[in-house]
mmCIF file of C-alpha atoms in Angstrom:
data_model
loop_
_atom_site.group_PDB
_atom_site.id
_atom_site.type_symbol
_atom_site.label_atom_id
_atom_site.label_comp_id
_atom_site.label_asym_id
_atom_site.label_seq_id
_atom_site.Cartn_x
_atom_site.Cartn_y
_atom_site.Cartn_z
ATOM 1 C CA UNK A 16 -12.426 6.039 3.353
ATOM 2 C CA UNK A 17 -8.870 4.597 2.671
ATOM 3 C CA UNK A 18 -7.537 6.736 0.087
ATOM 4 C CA UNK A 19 -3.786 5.035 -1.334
ATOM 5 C CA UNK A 20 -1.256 7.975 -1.929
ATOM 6 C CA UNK A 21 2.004 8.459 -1.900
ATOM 7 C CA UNK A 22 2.749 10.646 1.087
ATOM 8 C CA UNK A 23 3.593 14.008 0.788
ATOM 9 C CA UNK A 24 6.721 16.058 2.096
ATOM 10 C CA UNK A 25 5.530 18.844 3.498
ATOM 11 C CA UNK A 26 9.075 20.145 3.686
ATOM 12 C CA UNK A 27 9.668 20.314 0.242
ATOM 13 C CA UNK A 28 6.673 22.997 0.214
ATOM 14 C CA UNK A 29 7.888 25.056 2.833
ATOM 15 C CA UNK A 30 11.445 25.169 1.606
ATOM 16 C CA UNK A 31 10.284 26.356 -1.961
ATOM 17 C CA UNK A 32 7.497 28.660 -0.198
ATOM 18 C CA UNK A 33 10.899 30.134 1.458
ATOM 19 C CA UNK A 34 13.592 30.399 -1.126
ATOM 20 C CA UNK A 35 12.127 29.721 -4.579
ATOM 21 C CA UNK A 36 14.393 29.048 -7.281
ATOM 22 C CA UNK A 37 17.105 29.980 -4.944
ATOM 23 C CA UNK A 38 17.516 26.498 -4.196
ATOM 24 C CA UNK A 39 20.072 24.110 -5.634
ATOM 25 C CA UNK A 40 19.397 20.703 -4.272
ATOM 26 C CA UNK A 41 17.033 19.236 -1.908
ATOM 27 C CA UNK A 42 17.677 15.675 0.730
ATOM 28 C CA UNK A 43 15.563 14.186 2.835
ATOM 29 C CA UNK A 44 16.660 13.121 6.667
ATOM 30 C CA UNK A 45 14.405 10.381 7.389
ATOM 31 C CA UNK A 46 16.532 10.304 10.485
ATOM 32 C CA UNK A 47 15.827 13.321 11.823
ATOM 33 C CA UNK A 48 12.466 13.848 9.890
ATOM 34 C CA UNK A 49 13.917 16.712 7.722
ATOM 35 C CA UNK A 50 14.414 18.077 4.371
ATOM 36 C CA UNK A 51 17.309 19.817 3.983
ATOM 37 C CA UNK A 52 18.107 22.084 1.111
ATOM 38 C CA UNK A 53 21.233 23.678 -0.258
ATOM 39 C CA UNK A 54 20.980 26.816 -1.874
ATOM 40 C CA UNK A 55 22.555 28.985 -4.205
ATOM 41 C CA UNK A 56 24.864 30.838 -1.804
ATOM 42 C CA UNK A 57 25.855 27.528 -0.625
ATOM 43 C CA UNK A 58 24.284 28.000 2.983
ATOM 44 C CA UNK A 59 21.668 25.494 3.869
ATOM 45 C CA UNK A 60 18.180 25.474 5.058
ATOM 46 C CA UNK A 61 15.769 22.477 6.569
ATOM 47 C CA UNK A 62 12.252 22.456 7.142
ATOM 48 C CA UNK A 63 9.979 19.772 8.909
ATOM 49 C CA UNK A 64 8.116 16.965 7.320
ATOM 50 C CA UNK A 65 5.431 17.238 9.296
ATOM 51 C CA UNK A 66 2.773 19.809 10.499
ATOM 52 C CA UNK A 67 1.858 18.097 13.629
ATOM 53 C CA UNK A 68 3.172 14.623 14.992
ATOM 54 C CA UNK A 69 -0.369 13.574 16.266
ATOM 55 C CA UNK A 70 -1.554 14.156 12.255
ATOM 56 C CA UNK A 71 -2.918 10.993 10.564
ATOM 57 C CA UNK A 72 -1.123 10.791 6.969
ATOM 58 C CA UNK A 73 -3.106 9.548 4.072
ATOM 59 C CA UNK A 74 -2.557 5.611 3.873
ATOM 60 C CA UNK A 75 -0.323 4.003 1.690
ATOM 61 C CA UNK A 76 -0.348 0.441 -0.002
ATOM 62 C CA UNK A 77 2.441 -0.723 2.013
ATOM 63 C CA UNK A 78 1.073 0.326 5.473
ATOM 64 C CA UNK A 79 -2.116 -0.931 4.691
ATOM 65 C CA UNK A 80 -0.385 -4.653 4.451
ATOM 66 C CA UNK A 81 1.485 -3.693 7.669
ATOM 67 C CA UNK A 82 -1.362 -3.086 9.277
ATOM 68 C CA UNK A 83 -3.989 -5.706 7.984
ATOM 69 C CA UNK A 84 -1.721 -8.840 7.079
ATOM 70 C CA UNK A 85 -3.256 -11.214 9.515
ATOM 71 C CA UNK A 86 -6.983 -10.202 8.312
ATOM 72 C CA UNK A 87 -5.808 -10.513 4.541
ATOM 73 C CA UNK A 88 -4.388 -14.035 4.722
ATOM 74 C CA UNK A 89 -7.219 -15.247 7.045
ATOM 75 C CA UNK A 90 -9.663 -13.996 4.244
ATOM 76 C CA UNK A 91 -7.364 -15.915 1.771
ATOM 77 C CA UNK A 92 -7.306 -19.029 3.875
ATOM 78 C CA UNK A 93 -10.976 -18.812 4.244
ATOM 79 C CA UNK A 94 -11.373 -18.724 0.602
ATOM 80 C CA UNK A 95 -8.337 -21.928 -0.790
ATOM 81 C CA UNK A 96 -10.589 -23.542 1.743
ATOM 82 C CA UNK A 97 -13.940 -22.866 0.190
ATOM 83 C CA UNK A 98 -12.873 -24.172 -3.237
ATOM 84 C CA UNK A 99 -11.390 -26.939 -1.570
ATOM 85 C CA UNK A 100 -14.516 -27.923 -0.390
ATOM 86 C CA UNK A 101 -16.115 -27.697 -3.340
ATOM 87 C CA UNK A 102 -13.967 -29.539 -5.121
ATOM 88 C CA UNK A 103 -13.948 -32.341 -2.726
ATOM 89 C CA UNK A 104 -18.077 -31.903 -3.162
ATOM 90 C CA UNK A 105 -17.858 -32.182 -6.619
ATOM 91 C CA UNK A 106 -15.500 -35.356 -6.429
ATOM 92 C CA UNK A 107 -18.181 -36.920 -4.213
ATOM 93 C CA UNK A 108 -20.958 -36.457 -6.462
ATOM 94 C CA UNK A 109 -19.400 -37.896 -9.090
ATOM 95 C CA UNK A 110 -18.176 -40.921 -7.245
ATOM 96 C CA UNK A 111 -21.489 -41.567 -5.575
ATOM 97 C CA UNK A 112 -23.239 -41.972 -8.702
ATOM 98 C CA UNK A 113 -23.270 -45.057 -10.772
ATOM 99 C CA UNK A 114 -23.960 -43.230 -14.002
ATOM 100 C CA UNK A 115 -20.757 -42.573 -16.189
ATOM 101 C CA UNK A 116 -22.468 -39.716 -17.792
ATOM 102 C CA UNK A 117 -23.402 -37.708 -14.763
ATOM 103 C CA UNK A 118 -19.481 -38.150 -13.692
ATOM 104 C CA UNK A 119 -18.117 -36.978 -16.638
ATOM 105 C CA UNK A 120 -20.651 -33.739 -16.734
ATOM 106 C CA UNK A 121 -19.579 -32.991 -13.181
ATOM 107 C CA UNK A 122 -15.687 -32.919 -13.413
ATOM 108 C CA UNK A 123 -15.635 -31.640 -16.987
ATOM 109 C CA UNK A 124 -14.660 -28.009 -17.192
ATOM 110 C CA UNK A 125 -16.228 -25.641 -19.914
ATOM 111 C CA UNK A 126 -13.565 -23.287 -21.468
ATOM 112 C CA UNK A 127 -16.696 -21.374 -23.145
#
């Protein structure tokens, strides 16, 4: 099951599992997949993001489009086309019949 969360930092945790309200300010290197944090005896202190590299992080809404793009727009083509074809079906009926009134029924739109 997809579940769409913001991932966590897991180095955030083990920082303030460490030092507490000893700390004064917290950074994350994305770089070097590290949170750093300053604390109040101005020495520093960084802890990993993650637990294990091979560990499969919740998905997000952004790497879900990453990952799917070409399946979502064929679904999305498949479906403009669809309603083109029933329009053009609809515009076919009406011009194949001789009756006014069955024309007008078929390309008028109910707000209701």
């Amino acid at each position: 099951m997809i579940t769409l969360q913001r991932r966590q930092l897991v180095g955030h945790d083990i920082l303030l599992a460490r030092h507490g309200n000893h700390i004064s300010a917290m950074r994350v290197d994305r770089g070097a997949g590290r949170v750093v944090a300053l604390l109040d005896d101005g020495s520093t202190d960084s802890a990993p993001n993650l637990i294990a590299p091979g560990l499969r992080t919740p998905d997000t809404l952004r790497s879900v489009l990453r990952e799917d793009w070409k399946f979502l727009t064929g679904i999305s083509a498949c479906g403009v086309g669809l309603a083109g074809l029933m329009f053009g079906a609809v515009a076919a009926l009406a011009g194949m019949s001789g009756n006014p009134a069955l024309a007008q029924m078929l390309t008028a739109y109910s707000g209701n």
